Amino acid sequence: MARLRAAGCVYAEDEARLLVDAAGSQAELTALVGRRVAGEPLEHLLGWAEFRGLRIAVDPGVFVPRRRTELLVREALALLSGTAALRGTAPKQGGARAHGTPAHGTPVVVDLCCGSGAVGAAILEAAPQVSLVAADVDPAAVRCARRNVEPRGGHVVEGDLFAPLPPGLRGRVEVLVANAPYVPTDEIALMPSEARSHEAQVALDGGRDGLEVVRRVLDGAAAWLAPGGHVLVESSTRQVPGAVDAVARAGLLARVATSAELDATAVIGRRPR
């Protein structure tokens, strides 16, 4: 605990307890503490991160889910609760699977730029009736996401944004969630070292203004959304005007959701019916 505190770990006591539990021997504990002091993310050392009360498997190099992203899950579940298939129904175990085209009436959810699959896993945990497909371009993230999403009934594919999605989902997606990278390229060097040195660059770099990938998501969303369907993206507060403009340019109706508790902002687009 003293070594962690001296290294600047704000929650040194909690981290020490978790590392003690994870270590199989004194030698292993010493090694883990040394790696943490050197700047490796705690979640990579433990092999998991907590997200909405779930233990999400997180391998070295994979983007660690942030608590602020829970806002995307919260908003997605609120939208799904209004769909005919979920309204007034109790959750059942073993929901619809998305390995092909889901049955008619099954709400379809897509999690783009899924990383570890934390968002998709949390949605399935709360609404196992949905048919969920998660996608990421990073092979390491896809391997990790499969461990988190597929046991809960979802399906994970590898590729760039919409390219790997099953064609049968076009025009059928009720909710499309994307925690796309939104850090401006020039600002990655200002991030904490545990992020910029230990997470994949592709999961962080949002281009010149941070919105290049977000715009690609919004530009392509309308073709995949069902009438009345929604696309949700995370952004920083200062990026809201640019993201809202991108929603409008995609022919969608925009609104903004925020959470002071999570220090989070989401921009939401709805396809008109």
PDB file of C-alpha atoms in Angstrom:
ATOM      1  CA  MET A   1       0.000   0.000   0.000  1.00  0.00           C
ATOM      2  CA  ALA A   2       2.831   2.392   0.837  1.00  0.00           C
ATOM      3  CA  ARG A   3       4.547   1.707  -2.491  1.00  0.00           C
ATOM      4  CA  LEU A   4       1.326   2.340  -4.402  1.00  0.00           C
ATOM      5  CA  ARG A   5       0.599   5.541  -2.489  1.00  0.00           C
ATOM      6  CA  ALA A   6       4.131   6.811  -3.065  1.00  0.00           C
ATOM      7  CA  ALA A   7       3.655   6.165  -6.790  1.00  0.00           C
ATOM      8  CA  GLY A   8       0.573   8.388  -6.809  1.00  0.00           C
ATOM      9  CA  CYS A   9      -2.202   5.776  -6.789  1.00  0.00           C
ATOM     10  CA  VAL A  10      -5.195   7.638  -5.357  1.00  0.00           C
ATOM     11  CA  TYR A  11      -6.979   4.477  -4.209  1.00  0.00           C
ATOM     12  CA  ALA A  12      -3.855   2.727  -2.907  1.00  0.00           C
ATOM     13  CA  GLU A  13      -5.655   0.783  -0.171  1.00  0.00           C
ATOM     14  CA  ASP A  14      -8.296  -0.633  -2.532  1.00  0.00           C
ATOM     15  CA  GLU A  15      -5.709  -1.423  -5.200  1.00  0.00           C
ATOM     16  CA  ALA A  16      -3.459  -3.163  -2.692  1.00  0.00           C
ATOM     17  CA  ARG A  17      -6.330  -5.357  -1.537  1.00  0.00           C
ATOM     18  CA  LEU A  18      -7.181  -6.344  -5.117  1.00  0.00           C
ATOM     19  CA  LEU A  19      -3.572  -7.137  -5.967  1.00  0.00           C
ATOM     20  CA  VAL A  20      -3.191  -9.271  -2.832  1.00  0.00           C
ATOM     21  CA  ASP A  21      -6.289 -11.236  -3.843  1.00  0.00           C
ATOM     22  CA  ALA A  22      -4.975 -11.670  -7.392  1.00  0.00           C
ATOM     23  CA  ALA A  23      -1.475 -12.819  -6.444  1.00  0.00           C
ATOM     24  CA  GLY A  24      -0.760 -16.501  -5.925  1.00  0.00           C
ATOM     25  CA  SER A  25       2.456 -15.911  -3.978  1.00  0.00           C
ATOM     26  CA  GLN A  26       4.547 -13.215  -2.356  1.00  0.00           C
ATOM     27  CA  ALA A  27       6.827 -13.166  -5.386  1.00  0.00           C
ATOM     28  CA  GLU A  28       3.857 -12.686  -7.710  1.00  0.00           C
ATOM     29  CA  LEU A  29       2.488  -9.901  -5.511  1.00  0.00           C
ATOM     30  CA  THR A  30       5.844  -8.121  -5.559  1.00  0.00           C
ATOM     31  CA  ALA A  31       5.905  -8.371  -9.349  1.00  0.00           C
ATOM     32  CA  LEU A  32       2.336  -7.071  -9.696  1.00  0.00           C
ATOM     33  CA  VAL A  33       3.003  -4.121  -7.412  1.00  0.00           C
ATOM     34  CA  GLY A  34       6.168  -3.322  -9.351  1.00  0.00           C
ATOM     35  CA  ARG A  35       4.262  -3.334 -12.637  1.00  0.00           C
ATOM     36  CA  ARG A  36       1.539  -1.120 -11.178  1.00  0.00           C
ATOM     37  CA  VAL A  37       4.099   1.337  -9.810  1.00  0.00           C
ATOM     38  CA  ALA A  38       5.656   1.392 -13.294  1.00  0.00           C
ATOM     39  CA  GLY A  39       2.322   2.560 -14.698  1.00  0.00           C
ATOM     40  CA  GLU A  40       0.462  -0.511 -15.974  1.00  0.00           C
ATOM     41  CA  PRO A  41      -3.325  -0.197 -15.586  1.00  0.00           C
ATOM     42  CA  LEU A  42      -4.673  -2.033 -12.551  1.00  0.00           C
ATOM     43  CA  GLU A  43      -7.322  -3.677 -14.740  1.00  0.00           C
ATOM     44  CA  HIS A  44      -4.699  -5.214 -17.026  1.00  0.00           C
ATOM     45  CA  LEU A  45      -2.901  -6.636 -14.005  1.00  0.00           C
ATOM     46  CA  LEU A  46      -6.094  -8.089 -12.542  1.00  0.00           C
ATOM     47  CA  GLY A  47      -7.452  -9.254 -15.901  1.00  0.00           C
ATOM     48  CA  TRP A  48     -10.809  -7.584 -15.315  1.00  0.00           C
ATOM     49  CA  ALA A  49     -12.538  -4.236 -14.840  1.00  0.00           C
ATOM     50  CA  GLU A  50     -15.742  -3.436 -12.974  1.00  0.00           C
ATOM     51  CA  PHE A  51     -18.488  -2.002 -15.180  1.00  0.00           C
ATOM     52  CA  ARG A  52     -22.088  -1.611 -14.002  1.00  0.00           C
ATOM     53  CA  GLY A  53     -21.458  -4.196 -11.309  1.00  0.00           C
ATOM     54  CA  LEU A  54     -20.027  -6.749 -13.762  1.00  0.00           C
ATOM     55  CA  ARG A  55     -16.501  -8.135 -13.928  1.00  0.00           C
ATOM     56  CA  ILE A  56     -15.476  -7.501 -17.526  1.00  0.00           C
ATOM     57  CA  ALA A  57     -12.447  -9.417 -18.777  1.00  0.00           C
ATOM     58  CA  VAL A  58      -9.753  -6.990 -19.981  1.00  0.00           C
ATOM     59  CA  ASP A  59      -6.544  -8.247 -21.550  1.00  0.00           C
ATOM     60  CA  PRO A  60      -3.276  -6.252 -21.771  1.00  0.00           C
ATOM     61  CA  GLY A  61      -3.434  -3.711 -24.569  1.00  0.00           C
ATOM     62  CA  VAL A  62      -7.237  -3.614 -24.640  1.00  0.00           C
ATOM     63  CA  PHE A  63      -9.098  -0.387 -23.864  1.00  0.00           C
ATOM     64  CA  VAL A  64     -10.224  -0.354 -20.225  1.00  0.00           C
ATOM     65  CA  PRO A  65     -13.954   0.492 -19.921  1.00  0.00           C
ATOM     66  CA  ARG A  66     -14.542   3.809 -18.161  1.00  0.00           C
ATOM     67  CA  ARG A  67     -17.332   4.381 -15.670  1.00  0.00           C
ATOM     68  CA  ARG A  68     -18.616   7.364 -17.681  1.00  0.00           C
ATOM     69  CA  THR A  69     -19.540   4.991 -20.507  1.00  0.00           C
ATOM     70  CA  GLU A  70     -22.246   3.578 -18.248  1.00  0.00           C
ATOM     71  CA  LEU A  71     -24.327   6.525 -19.486  1.00  0.00           C
ATOM     72  CA  LEU A  72     -24.505   4.909 -22.935  1.00  0.00           C
ATOM     73  CA  VAL A  73     -25.840   1.714 -21.366  1.00  0.00           C
ATOM     74  CA  ARG A  74     -28.342   3.611 -19.245  1.00  0.00           C
ATOM     75  CA  GLU A  75     -29.688   5.529 -22.255  1.00  0.00           C
ATOM     76  CA  ALA A  76     -29.734   2.429 -24.468  1.00  0.00           C
ATOM     77  CA  LEU A  77     -31.737   0.457 -21.918  1.00  0.00           C
ATOM     78  CA  ALA A  78     -34.207   3.325 -21.514  1.00  0.00           C
ATOM     79  CA  LEU A  79     -34.778   3.313 -25.283  1.00  0.00           C
ATOM     80  CA  LEU A  80     -35.083  -0.468 -25.410  1.00  0.00           C
ATOM     81  CA  SER A  81     -37.638  -0.479 -22.606  1.00  0.00           C
ATOM     82  CA  GLY A  82     -40.009   1.302 -24.983  1.00  0.00           C
ATOM     83  CA  THR A  83     -39.798  -1.342 -27.716  1.00  0.00           C
ATOM     84  CA  ALA A  84     -42.817  -3.579 -28.142  1.00  0.00           C
ATOM     85  CA  ALA A  85     -40.842  -6.766 -27.534  1.00  0.00           C
ATOM     86  CA  LEU A  86     -39.520  -5.626 -24.147  1.00  0.00           C
ATOM     87  CA  ARG A  87     -42.379  -3.470 -22.893  1.00  0.00           C
ATOM     88  CA  GLY A  88     -44.046  -5.148 -19.954  1.00  0.00           C
ATOM     89  CA  THR A  89     -41.976  -8.343 -20.210  1.00  0.00           C
ATOM     90  CA  ALA A  90     -39.785  -9.882 -17.538  1.00  0.00           C
ATOM     91  CA  PRO A  91     -36.188 -10.665 -18.474  1.00  0.00           C
ATOM     92  CA  LYS A  92     -35.496 -14.293 -19.371  1.00  0.00           C
ATOM     93  CA  GLN A  93     -32.223 -16.138 -19.359  1.00  0.00           C
ATOM     94  CA  GLY A  94     -30.719 -17.093 -22.699  1.00  0.00           C
ATOM     95  CA  GLY A  95     -31.954 -14.314 -24.950  1.00  0.00           C
ATOM     96  CA  ALA A  96     -32.067 -14.234 -28.744  1.00  0.00           C
ATOM     97  CA  ARG A  97     -28.737 -14.758 -30.477  1.00  0.00           C
ATOM     98  CA  ALA A  98     -27.442 -12.696 -33.349  1.00  0.00           C
ATOM     99  CA  HIS A  99     -25.368 -15.226 -35.284  1.00  0.00           C
ATOM    100  CA  GLY A 100     -27.694 -14.739 -38.254  1.00  0.00           C
ATOM    101  CA  THR A 101     -30.795 -12.657 -38.859  1.00  0.00           C
ATOM    102  CA  PRO A 102     -32.792 -12.402 -35.605  1.00  0.00           C
ATOM    103  CA  ALA A 103     -36.409 -13.436 -35.431  1.00  0.00           C
ATOM    104  CA  HIS A 104     -39.026 -10.841 -36.341  1.00  0.00           C
ATOM    105  CA  GLY A 105     -39.945  -8.731 -33.335  1.00  0.00           C
ATOM    106  CA  THR A 106     -36.645  -9.285 -31.535  1.00  0.00           C
ATOM    107  CA  PRO A 107     -35.011  -5.923 -30.716  1.00  0.00           C
ATOM    108  CA  VAL A 108     -31.642  -5.663 -32.464  1.00  0.00           C
ATOM    109  CA  VAL A 109     -28.729  -3.883 -30.775  1.00  0.00           C
ATOM    110  CA  VAL A 110     -25.324  -3.171 -32.305  1.00  0.00           C
ATOM    111  CA  ASP A 111     -22.253  -2.217 -30.252  1.00  0.00           C
ATOM    112  CA  LEU A 112     -19.630  -0.664 -32.553  1.00  0.00           C
ATOM    113  CA  CYS A 113     -16.047   0.014 -31.436  1.00  0.00           C
ATOM    114  CA  CYS A 114     -16.891  -2.443 -28.682  1.00  0.00           C
ATOM    115  CA  GLY A 115     -13.420  -2.827 -27.161  1.00  0.00           C
ATOM    116  CA  SER A 116     -13.717  -5.353 -24.347  1.00  0.00           C
ATOM    117  CA  GLY A 117     -17.452  -5.662 -25.024  1.00  0.00           C
ATOM    118  CA  ALA A 118     -18.398  -4.014 -21.730  1.00  0.00           C
ATOM    119  CA  VAL A 119     -21.327  -2.031 -23.172  1.00  0.00           C
ATOM    120  CA  GLY A 120     -22.784  -5.010 -25.012  1.00  0.00           C
ATOM    121  CA  ALA A 121     -22.329  -7.306 -22.023  1.00  0.00           C
ATOM    122  CA  ALA A 122     -24.053  -4.828 -19.703  1.00  0.00           C
ATOM    123  CA  ILE A 123     -26.992  -4.424 -22.105  1.00  0.00           C
ATOM    124  CA  LEU A 124     -27.400  -8.201 -22.403  1.00  0.00           C
ATOM    125  CA  GLU A 125     -27.176  -8.597 -18.639  1.00  0.00           C
ATOM    126  CA  ALA A 126     -30.122  -6.217 -18.197  1.00  0.00           C
ATOM    127  CA  ALA A 127     -32.077  -7.143 -21.361  1.00  0.00           C
ATOM    128  CA  PRO A 128     -31.217 -10.707 -22.451  1.00  0.00           C
ATOM    129  CA  GLN A 129     -34.158 -10.729 -24.880  1.00  0.00           C
ATOM    130  CA  VAL A 130     -32.314  -8.522 -27.367  1.00  0.00           C
ATOM    131  CA  SER A 131     -30.249  -9.784 -30.284  1.00  0.00           C
ATOM    132  CA  LEU A 132     -26.852  -8.113 -29.966  1.00  0.00           C
ATOM    133  CA  VAL A 133     -23.873  -7.914 -32.319  1.00  0.00           C
ATOM    134  CA  ALA A 134     -20.638  -6.245 -31.190  1.00  0.00           C
ATOM    135  CA  ALA A 135     -17.812  -5.270 -33.533  1.00  0.00           C
ATOM    136  CA  ASP A 136     -14.266  -3.950 -33.292  1.00  0.00           C
ATOM    137  CA  VAL A 137     -11.348  -3.567 -35.681  1.00  0.00           C
ATOM    138  CA  ASP A 138      -8.726  -4.629 -33.099  1.00  0.00           C
ATOM    139  CA  PRO A 139      -8.215  -8.432 -32.991  1.00  0.00           C
ATOM    140  CA  ALA A 140      -7.120  -8.324 -29.327  1.00  0.00           C
ATOM    141  CA  ALA A 141     -10.287  -6.440 -28.378  1.00  0.00           C
ATOM    142  CA  VAL A 142     -12.434  -8.899 -30.342  1.00  0.00           C
ATOM    143  CA  ARG A 143     -10.920 -11.871 -28.514  1.00  0.00           C
ATOM    144  CA  CYS A 144     -11.621 -10.156 -25.217  1.00  0.00           C
ATOM    145  CA  ALA A 145     -15.162  -9.115 -26.200  1.00  0.00           C
ATOM    146  CA  ARG A 146     -16.053 -12.671 -27.150  1.00  0.00           C
ATOM    147  CA  ARG A 147     -15.312 -13.774 -23.586  1.00  0.00           C
ATOM    148  CA  ASN A 148     -17.633 -11.090 -22.217  1.00  0.00           C
ATOM    149  CA  VAL A 149     -20.440 -10.967 -24.787  1.00  0.00           C
ATOM    150  CA  GLU A 150     -20.935 -14.428 -26.247  1.00  0.00           C
ATOM    151  CA  PRO A 151     -21.613 -16.272 -22.954  1.00  0.00           C
ATOM    152  CA  ARG A 152     -24.476 -13.790 -22.474  1.00  0.00           C
ATOM    153  CA  GLY A 153     -26.005 -14.627 -25.850  1.00  0.00           C
ATOM    154  CA  GLY A 154     -24.480 -11.979 -28.116  1.00  0.00           C
ATOM    155  CA  HIS A 155     -22.153 -12.297 -31.093  1.00  0.00           C
ATOM    156  CA  VAL A 156     -18.847 -10.534 -31.772  1.00  0.00           C
ATOM    157  CA  VAL A 157     -17.399  -9.841 -35.228  1.00  0.00           C
ATOM    158  CA  GLU A 158     -14.097  -8.338 -36.353  1.00  0.00           C
ATOM    159  CA  GLY A 159     -13.779  -5.504 -38.831  1.00  0.00           C
ATOM    160  CA  ASP A 160     -14.037  -1.788 -39.450  1.00  0.00           C
ATOM    161  CA  LEU A 161     -17.298  -0.292 -38.141  1.00  0.00           C
ATOM    162  CA  PHE A 162     -20.263  -1.566 -40.204  1.00  0.00           C
ATOM    163  CA  ALA A 163     -18.267  -3.741 -42.623  1.00  0.00           C
ATOM    164  CA  PRO A 164     -18.440  -7.028 -40.641  1.00  0.00           C
ATOM    165  CA  LEU A 165     -22.112  -6.746 -39.592  1.00  0.00           C
ATOM    166  CA  PRO A 166     -24.566  -9.361 -40.933  1.00  0.00           C
ATOM    167  CA  PRO A 167     -26.307  -7.794 -43.973  1.00  0.00           C
ATOM    168  CA  GLY A 168     -29.674  -8.948 -42.652  1.00  0.00           C
ATOM    169  CA  LEU A 169     -29.467  -6.329 -39.906  1.00  0.00           C
ATOM    170  CA  ARG A 170     -29.759  -3.405 -42.349  1.00  0.00           C
ATOM    171  CA  GLY A 171     -32.801  -1.339 -41.485  1.00  0.00           C
ATOM    172  CA  ARG A 172     -33.541  -3.433 -38.373  1.00  0.00           C
ATOM    173  CA  VAL A 173     -31.322  -1.983 -35.621  1.00  0.00           C
ATOM    174  CA  GLU A 174     -33.305  -0.452 -32.748  1.00  0.00           C
ATOM    175  CA  VAL A 175     -30.267   0.803 -30.852  1.00  0.00           C
ATOM    176  CA  LEU A 176     -26.745   1.338 -32.184  1.00  0.00           C
ATOM    177  CA  VAL A 177     -24.209   2.206 -29.492  1.00  0.00           C
ATOM    178  CA  ALA A 178     -20.682   3.354 -30.288  1.00  0.00           C
ATOM    179  CA  ASN A 179     -18.016   4.310 -27.790  1.00  0.00           C
ATOM    180  CA  ALA A 180     -15.852   5.392 -30.713  1.00  0.00           C
ATOM    181  CA  PRO A 181     -12.433   6.977 -30.063  1.00  0.00           C
ATOM    182  CA  TYR A 182     -12.847  10.729 -29.582  1.00  0.00           C
ATOM    183  CA  VAL A 183      -9.502  12.005 -28.301  1.00  0.00           C
ATOM    184  CA  PRO A 184      -7.944  14.487 -30.775  1.00  0.00           C
ATOM    185  CA  THR A 185      -4.686  13.083 -32.126  1.00  0.00           C
ATOM    186  CA  ASP A 186      -2.583  15.946 -30.716  1.00  0.00           C
ATOM    187  CA  GLU A 187      -4.029  15.419 -27.230  1.00  0.00           C
ATOM    188  CA  ILE A 188      -3.173  11.742 -26.830  1.00  0.00           C
ATOM    189  CA  ALA A 189       0.259  12.765 -25.520  1.00  0.00           C
ATOM    190  CA  LEU A 190      -1.512  14.609 -22.679  1.00  0.00           C
ATOM    191  CA  MET A 191      -3.400  11.516 -21.485  1.00  0.00           C
ATOM    192  CA  PRO A 192      -2.276   9.577 -18.381  1.00  0.00           C
ATOM    193  CA  SER A 193       0.597   7.242 -19.245  1.00  0.00           C
ATOM    194  CA  GLU A 194      -1.393   4.147 -18.301  1.00  0.00           C
ATOM    195  CA  ALA A 195      -3.781   4.961 -21.158  1.00  0.00           C
ATOM    196  CA  ARG A 196      -1.465   6.245 -23.859  1.00  0.00           C
ATOM    197  CA  SER A 197       1.211   3.606 -23.212  1.00  0.00           C
ATOM    198  CA  HIS A 198      -0.906   0.540 -22.464  1.00  0.00           C
ATOM    199  CA  GLU A 199      -4.102   0.852 -24.524  1.00  0.00           C
ATOM    200  CA  ALA A 200      -4.339   0.422 -28.289  1.00  0.00           C
ATOM    201  CA  GLN A 201      -3.893   3.684 -30.207  1.00  0.00           C
ATOM    202  CA  VAL A 202      -6.853   2.773 -32.417  1.00  0.00           C
ATOM    203  CA  ALA A 203      -9.106   2.856 -29.343  1.00  0.00           C
ATOM    204  CA  LEU A 204      -8.037   6.406 -28.440  1.00  0.00           C
ATOM    205  CA  ASP A 205      -7.274   8.364 -31.620  1.00  0.00           C
ATOM    206  CA  GLY A 206     -10.289  10.268 -32.951  1.00  0.00           C
ATOM    207  CA  GLY A 207      -8.363  12.236 -35.565  1.00  0.00           C
ATOM    208  CA  ARG A 208      -7.697  15.952 -35.873  1.00  0.00           C
ATOM    209  CA  ASP A 209     -10.719  17.150 -33.858  1.00  0.00           C
ATOM    210  CA  GLY A 210     -11.534  13.845 -32.167  1.00  0.00           C
ATOM    211  CA  LEU A 211     -14.714  13.311 -34.188  1.00  0.00           C
ATOM    212  CA  GLU A 212     -13.465  11.603 -37.342  1.00  0.00           C
ATOM    213  CA  VAL A 213     -14.581   8.104 -36.324  1.00  0.00           C
ATOM    214  CA  VAL A 214     -17.741   9.444 -34.676  1.00  0.00           C
ATOM    215  CA  ARG A 215     -18.725  11.097 -37.988  1.00  0.00           C
ATOM    216  CA  ARG A 216     -18.195   7.820 -39.829  1.00  0.00           C
ATOM    217  CA  VAL A 217     -20.464   6.062 -37.352  1.00  0.00           C
ATOM    218  CA  LEU A 218     -23.177   8.692 -37.678  1.00  0.00           C
ATOM    219  CA  ASP A 219     -22.886   8.859 -41.476  1.00  0.00           C
ATOM    220  CA  GLY A 220     -23.458   5.121 -41.767  1.00  0.00           C
ATOM    221  CA  ALA A 221     -26.025   4.699 -39.005  1.00  0.00           C
ATOM    222  CA  ALA A 222     -29.187   5.645 -40.925  1.00  0.00           C
ATOM    223  CA  ALA A 223     -28.839   2.698 -43.328  1.00  0.00           C
ATOM    224  CA  TRP A 224     -28.788   0.256 -40.424  1.00  0.00           C
ATOM    225  CA  LEU A 225     -31.339   1.819 -38.077  1.00  0.00           C
ATOM    226  CA  ALA A 226     -34.969   0.734 -38.076  1.00  0.00           C
ATOM    227  CA  PRO A 227     -37.482   3.560 -38.484  1.00  0.00           C
ATOM    228  CA  GLY A 228     -37.502   5.278 -35.097  1.00  0.00           C
ATOM    229  CA  GLY A 229     -34.200   3.599 -34.178  1.00  0.00           C
ATOM    230  CA  HIS A 230     -31.433   5.407 -32.294  1.00  0.00           C
ATOM    231  CA  VAL A 231     -27.660   5.783 -32.495  1.00  0.00           C
ATOM    232  CA  LEU A 232     -25.742   6.796 -29.350  1.00  0.00           C
ATOM    233  CA  VAL A 233     -22.155   8.058 -29.226  1.00  0.00           C
ATOM    234  CA  GLU A 234     -20.025   9.229 -26.334  1.00  0.00           C
ATOM    235  CA  SER A 235     -18.277  12.613 -26.587  1.00  0.00           C
ATOM    236  CA  SER A 236     -16.686  15.336 -24.523  1.00  0.00           C
ATOM    237  CA  THR A 237     -18.715  18.427 -23.637  1.00  0.00           C
ATOM    238  CA  ARG A 238     -16.760  20.661 -26.018  1.00  0.00           C
ATOM    239  CA  GLN A 239     -17.380  18.253 -28.905  1.00  0.00           C
ATOM    240  CA  VAL A 240     -21.167  18.315 -28.541  1.00  0.00           C
ATOM    241  CA  PRO A 241     -21.788  21.017 -31.208  1.00  0.00           C
ATOM    242  CA  GLY A 242     -19.716  19.099 -33.760  1.00  0.00           C
ATOM    243  CA  ALA A 243     -21.370  15.785 -32.923  1.00  0.00           C
ATOM    244  CA  VAL A 244     -24.873  17.294 -33.055  1.00  0.00           C
ATOM    245  CA  ASP A 245     -24.046  18.801 -36.447  1.00  0.00           C
ATOM    246  CA  ALA A 246     -22.893  15.377 -37.663  1.00  0.00           C
ATOM    247  CA  VAL A 247     -26.182  13.847 -36.475  1.00  0.00           C
ATOM    248  CA  ALA A 248     -28.167  16.439 -38.406  1.00  0.00           C
ATOM    249  CA  ARG A 249     -26.052  15.976 -41.547  1.00  0.00           C
ATOM    250  CA  ALA A 250     -26.822  12.248 -41.371  1.00  0.00           C
ATOM    251  CA  GLY A 251     -30.551  13.049 -41.520  1.00  0.00           C
ATOM    252  CA  LEU A 252     -31.189  12.128 -37.897  1.00  0.00           C
ATOM    253  CA  LEU A 253     -32.877  14.034 -35.078  1.00  0.00           C
ATOM    254  CA  ALA A 254     -30.428  14.935 -32.309  1.00  0.00           C
ATOM    255  CA  ARG A 255     -30.587  15.213 -28.550  1.00  0.00           C
ATOM    256  CA  VAL A 256     -27.922  15.304 -25.850  1.00  0.00           C
ATOM    257  CA  ALA A 257     -27.837  13.296 -22.626  1.00  0.00           C
ATOM    258  CA  THR A 258     -25.555  14.137 -19.716  1.00  0.00           C
ATOM    259  CA  SER A 259     -24.768  12.787 -16.255  1.00  0.00           C
ATOM    260  CA  ALA A 260     -23.065  14.929 -13.626  1.00  0.00           C
ATOM    261  CA  GLU A 261     -22.627  11.831 -11.465  1.00  0.00           C
ATOM    262  CA  LEU A 262     -20.676  10.018 -14.195  1.00  0.00           C
ATOM    263  CA  ASP A 263     -19.160  13.177 -15.718  1.00  0.00           C
ATOM    264  CA  ALA A 264     -20.453  11.850 -19.027  1.00  0.00           C
ATOM    265  CA  THR A 265     -21.997  13.154 -22.227  1.00  0.00           C
ATOM    266  CA  ALA A 266     -23.762  11.236 -24.995  1.00  0.00           C
ATOM    267  CA  VAL A 267     -25.123  12.521 -28.293  1.00  0.00           C
ATOM    268  CA  ILE A 268     -28.144  10.596 -29.580  1.00  0.00           C
ATOM    269  CA  GLY A 269     -29.604  10.542 -33.062  1.00  0.00           C
ATOM    270  CA  ARG A 270     -33.031   9.169 -33.980  1.00  0.00           C
ATOM    271  CA  ARG A 271     -34.049   8.020 -37.423  1.00  0.00           C
ATOM    272  CA  PRO A 272     -37.453   9.529 -38.299  1.00  0.00           C
ATOM    273  CA  ARG A 273     -40.270   7.040 -38.801  1.00  0.00           C
TER     274      ARG A 273
END
